[in-house]
Amino acid sequence: MIDISSQTEAALAAIATAETLDALEAQRLDALGKKGWVSLALKTLGGMSPEERTAAAPAIQSARASIAEALDAKKAALEAAALEEQLARETVDLTLPAVAAPKGSVHPVSQVMDELAEIFADLGFAVATGPEIEDDWHNFTALNMDETHPARAMHDTFYFPDRTPGGPASSSEAVGQQEREILLRTHTSPVQIRSMLAQGAPIRIIAPGRVYRSDSDATHTPMFHQVEGLVIDRDIHLGHLKWTLETFFKAFFEREDITLRLRPSYFPFTEPSVEVDVGYSTEGGRRVVGGHGDAPGHAWMELGGSGMVNRRVLEFAGVDADEYQGFAFGLGIDRIAMLKYGMNDLRAFFDGDPRWLAHYGFSPFDQPTLSAGVGARA
Ligand code: DAH
């Protein structure tokens, strides 16, 4: 006959000192398993007389209950300790810098567009946009280039060969103009027309974006970027245009000695038309904007076209040309980006080479602000 109470005491002591769940399981099997001593003791009850059984059973039952309870309590304690240990081991230090994370960078074209918006916003300009898939009315006709105008041929336009039913030409906007051809816009000037039709005069906007021409060499890519400017109000004259461009370029290149030259030119949508040149010098093999283009060691570089908006354009866009006039300009964004940041091959802008981006790209934290000097590298 086994001594239940000393067996129980020994089992409870072993359970109390068990250090692992495995050790605890061994104790459970030893006492309560099929062949455990408690189970065996319970089995002996079957062969006893009722009196013997009444005398022996309570001790065995209470041994089983107290051992089961101790096992449960110890199991819970060991599991809680294991969880604590795991949590301590798997702690993540969120304050560590993410050194291993892949680094992206902001493309110089995006950066320059942000710089443009920042500078022109300060001059009271809003940013407007228009579709890159245009129709020939907005891209040409309303800009005073009718079907036979020779300037159309100079634009190397990508036309869409088939205008499918249900496409842009049959949208409600174009009802009645089924003859409109669909193309990739060749310049940002159609945004002038769209903005005037949408909001009328007075108006003061810039419109940066992608434009497309079938052209490709070291200084031309089939897709490139322009920024259009448009100011329409009462009593606007060429002096306003010159001041606006000078003020913009001084802020953009972050220097005061910017000299602009306005050369007579021709664009169907402006009258008079001028081309805008800026003085630059070559320092250390790199073109640096500043100074007078006719000074020794200096030259002029063409940055874009501009002029007073032709009254026919105002009429196409529904603006009263007797009451309002204004100026417009169109600048090559990639070109002024190259001048400011020193790249010499336009094609590399659109190759997507990560080494080029790592070198010429900007940190997303490097937001252009006038107070910090637009485009200043952190
Ligand atoms: N749209 C012209 C081009 O891409 C550039 C231009 C010239 C825009 C004169 C203008 C302008 O707004 O007034 O070649």
Short mmCIF file of C-alpha atoms in Angstrom, two decimals, residues 72-238:
data_model
loop_
_atom_site.label_atom_id
_atom_site.label_comp_id
_atom_site.label_asym_id
_atom_site.label_seq_id
_atom_site.Cartn_x
_atom_site.Cartn_y
_atom_site.Cartn_z
CA ASP A 72 -2.37 23.82 -14.10
CA ALA A 73 -0.98 26.67 -12.03
CA LYS A 74 2.63 25.78 -12.80
CA LYS A 75 1.84 25.41 -16.52
CA ALA A 76 0.29 28.85 -16.63
CA ALA A 77 3.27 30.34 -14.82
CA LEU A 78 5.80 28.69 -17.16
CA GLU A 79 3.87 29.82 -20.25
CA ALA A 80 3.67 33.39 -18.99
CA ALA A 81 7.42 33.38 -18.30
CA ALA A 82 8.11 32.01 -21.81
CA LEU A 83 5.98 34.79 -23.34
CA GLU A 84 7.80 37.44 -21.30
CA GLU A 85 11.12 36.06 -22.40
CA GLN A 86 10.02 36.00 -26.07
CA LEU A 87 8.74 39.57 -25.91
CA ALA A 88 11.98 40.75 -24.39
CA ARG A 89 13.99 38.88 -27.02
CA GLU A 90 11.95 40.12 -29.98
CA THR A 91 11.87 43.81 -29.05
CA VAL A 92 12.09 46.12 -32.11
CA ASP A 93 13.87 49.42 -31.60
CA LEU A 94 11.79 51.79 -33.69
CA THR A 95 14.15 54.67 -32.96
CA LEU A 96 16.96 53.11 -35.02
CA PRO A 97 17.57 54.82 -38.39
CA ALA A 98 16.50 52.65 -41.35
CA VAL A 99 20.03 52.27 -42.73
CA ALA A 100 19.29 49.16 -44.74
CA ALA A 101 16.12 50.49 -46.39
CA PRO A 102 16.38 51.12 -50.15
CA LYS A 103 16.67 54.82 -50.92
CA GLY A 104 14.58 56.54 -53.58
CA SER A 105 15.24 60.04 -54.83
CA VAL A 106 13.26 62.84 -56.42
CA HIS A 107 14.00 63.27 -60.15
CA PRO A 108 15.51 66.67 -61.04
CA VAL A 109 12.55 67.37 -63.36
CA SER A 110 10.11 66.89 -60.47
CA GLN A 111 12.31 68.98 -58.23
CA VAL A 112 12.49 71.82 -60.77
CA MET A 113 8.70 71.66 -61.27
CA ASP A 114 8.30 72.09 -57.50
CA GLU A 115 10.73 75.00 -57.59
CA LEU A 116 8.76 76.63 -60.42
CA ALA A 117 5.49 76.26 -58.56
CA GLU A 118 7.04 77.70 -55.40
CA ILE A 119 8.46 80.77 -57.14
CA PHE A 120 5.40 81.50 -59.30
CA ALA A 121 3.01 80.92 -56.40
CA ASP A 122 4.84 83.74 -54.65
CA LEU A 123 4.12 85.94 -57.70
CA GLY A 124 0.41 85.08 -57.51
CA PHE A 125 0.27 82.34 -60.18
CA ALA A 126 -1.88 79.22 -59.84
CA VAL A 127 -0.77 75.88 -61.29
CA ALA A 128 -2.99 74.60 -64.15
CA THR A 129 -2.90 71.27 -65.98
CA GLY A 130 -4.29 69.88 -69.22
CA PRO A 131 -4.44 66.50 -70.97
CA GLU A 132 -1.38 65.04 -72.70
CA ILE A 133 -3.70 63.40 -75.23
CA GLU A 134 -5.08 66.49 -76.95
CA ASP A 135 -7.08 67.34 -80.04
CA ASP A 136 -5.76 69.45 -82.88
CA TRP A 137 -8.19 72.28 -82.10
CA HIS A 138 -6.66 73.02 -78.67
CA ASN A 139 -3.11 72.18 -79.73
CA PHE A 140 -3.12 74.14 -83.00
CA THR A 141 -6.30 75.81 -84.31
CA ALA A 142 -7.19 77.84 -81.21
CA LEU A 143 -3.55 78.91 -81.02
CA ASN A 144 -3.96 80.54 -84.41
CA MET A 145 -2.51 77.65 -86.41
CA ASP A 146 -5.21 76.48 -88.79
CA GLU A 147 -4.97 73.25 -90.82
CA THR A 148 -2.76 74.80 -93.46
CA HIS A 149 -0.44 76.70 -91.14
CA PRO A 150 3.22 75.81 -91.84
CA ALA A 151 4.06 75.87 -88.10
CA ARG A 152 2.03 72.66 -87.72
CA ALA A 153 4.55 70.81 -89.86
CA MET A 154 7.41 72.07 -87.67
CA HIS A 155 5.97 70.41 -84.58
CA ASP A 156 6.75 66.76 -85.56
CA THR A 157 3.41 65.73 -84.13
CA PHE A 158 2.49 62.20 -83.01
CA TYR A 159 -1.05 61.64 -84.28
CA PHE A 160 -3.29 58.78 -83.20
CA PRO A 161 -3.94 56.83 -86.40
CA ASP A 162 -7.38 55.50 -85.52
CA ARG A 163 -9.91 57.41 -83.54
CA THR A 164 -12.11 54.65 -82.21
CA PRO A 165 -15.84 55.28 -81.65
CA GLY A 166 -16.40 56.03 -77.97
CA GLY A 167 -12.97 57.61 -77.68
CA PRO A 168 -12.35 61.26 -76.85
CA ALA A 169 -13.79 62.51 -80.15
CA SER A 170 -17.28 61.29 -79.31
CA SER A 171 -17.33 62.47 -75.68
CA SER A 172 -19.93 65.12 -74.91
CA GLU A 173 -17.25 67.82 -74.90
CA ALA A 174 -16.38 67.12 -78.52
CA VAL A 175 -19.90 66.64 -79.88
CA GLY A 176 -20.14 68.57 -83.11
CA GLN A 177 -16.39 68.49 -83.59
CA GLN A 178 -16.12 64.99 -84.99
CA GLU A 179 -13.44 66.16 -87.39
CA ARG A 180 -10.98 66.85 -84.55
CA GLU A 181 -7.83 64.82 -84.79
CA ILE A 182 -6.35 63.30 -81.63
CA LEU A 183 -2.64 63.75 -80.93
CA LEU A 184 -0.04 63.91 -78.17
CA ARG A 185 0.27 67.57 -77.27
CA THR A 186 3.39 69.11 -78.81
CA HIS A 187 3.60 71.94 -76.28
CA THR A 188 1.92 73.13 -73.08
CA SER A 189 0.29 76.08 -74.90
CA PRO A 190 -3.12 74.30 -75.26
CA VAL A 191 -3.45 74.67 -71.47
CA GLN A 192 -3.72 78.44 -72.13
CA ILE A 193 -6.85 77.79 -74.19
CA ARG A 194 -8.36 75.31 -71.73
CA SER A 195 -7.72 77.59 -68.74
CA MET A 196 -9.23 80.67 -70.42
CA LEU A 197 -12.28 78.69 -71.59
CA ALA A 198 -12.75 77.32 -68.07
CA GLN A 199 -12.21 80.44 -65.99
CA GLY A 200 -12.14 83.46 -68.29
CA ALA A 201 -10.15 86.62 -67.52
CA PRO A 202 -8.34 87.88 -65.53
CA ILE A 203 -6.07 84.87 -65.20
CA ARG A 204 -2.56 84.18 -63.96
CA ILE A 205 -1.33 80.58 -64.33
CA ILE A 206 1.65 78.39 -65.01
CA ALA A 207 1.19 74.95 -66.58
CA PRO A 208 4.13 72.55 -66.23
CA GLY A 209 3.98 69.14 -67.90
CA ARG A 210 5.04 66.58 -70.49
CA VAL A 211 5.00 67.29 -74.21
CA TYR A 212 5.80 65.03 -77.17
CA ARG A 213 7.53 65.42 -80.52
CA SER A 214 8.86 62.88 -82.96
CA ASP A 215 12.47 63.93 -82.51
CA SER A 216 15.54 62.32 -80.88
CA ASP A 217 19.23 63.21 -80.48
CA ALA A 218 21.57 64.45 -77.70
CA THR A 219 19.42 67.52 -77.03
CA HIS A 220 15.98 66.22 -78.08
CA THR A 221 13.91 63.36 -76.68
CA PRO A 222 10.45 62.30 -77.96
CA MET A 223 9.01 63.29 -74.57
CA PHE A 224 10.22 66.36 -72.73
CA HIS A 225 8.89 68.97 -70.31
CA GLN A 226 7.71 72.55 -70.69
CA VAL A 227 6.23 75.14 -68.43
CA GLU A 228 3.69 77.51 -69.89
CA GLY A 229 2.91 80.87 -68.33
CA LEU A 230 -0.14 83.02 -68.99
CA VAL A 231 -1.18 86.37 -67.58
CA ILE A 232 -4.34 88.04 -68.87
CA ASP A 233 -5.66 91.23 -67.33
CA ARG A 234 -6.29 94.88 -68.20
CA ASP A 235 -3.32 97.01 -69.29
CA ILE A 236 -0.75 94.21 -69.38
CA HIS A 237 2.29 95.03 -71.56
CA LEU A 238 5.72 93.69 -72.54
#
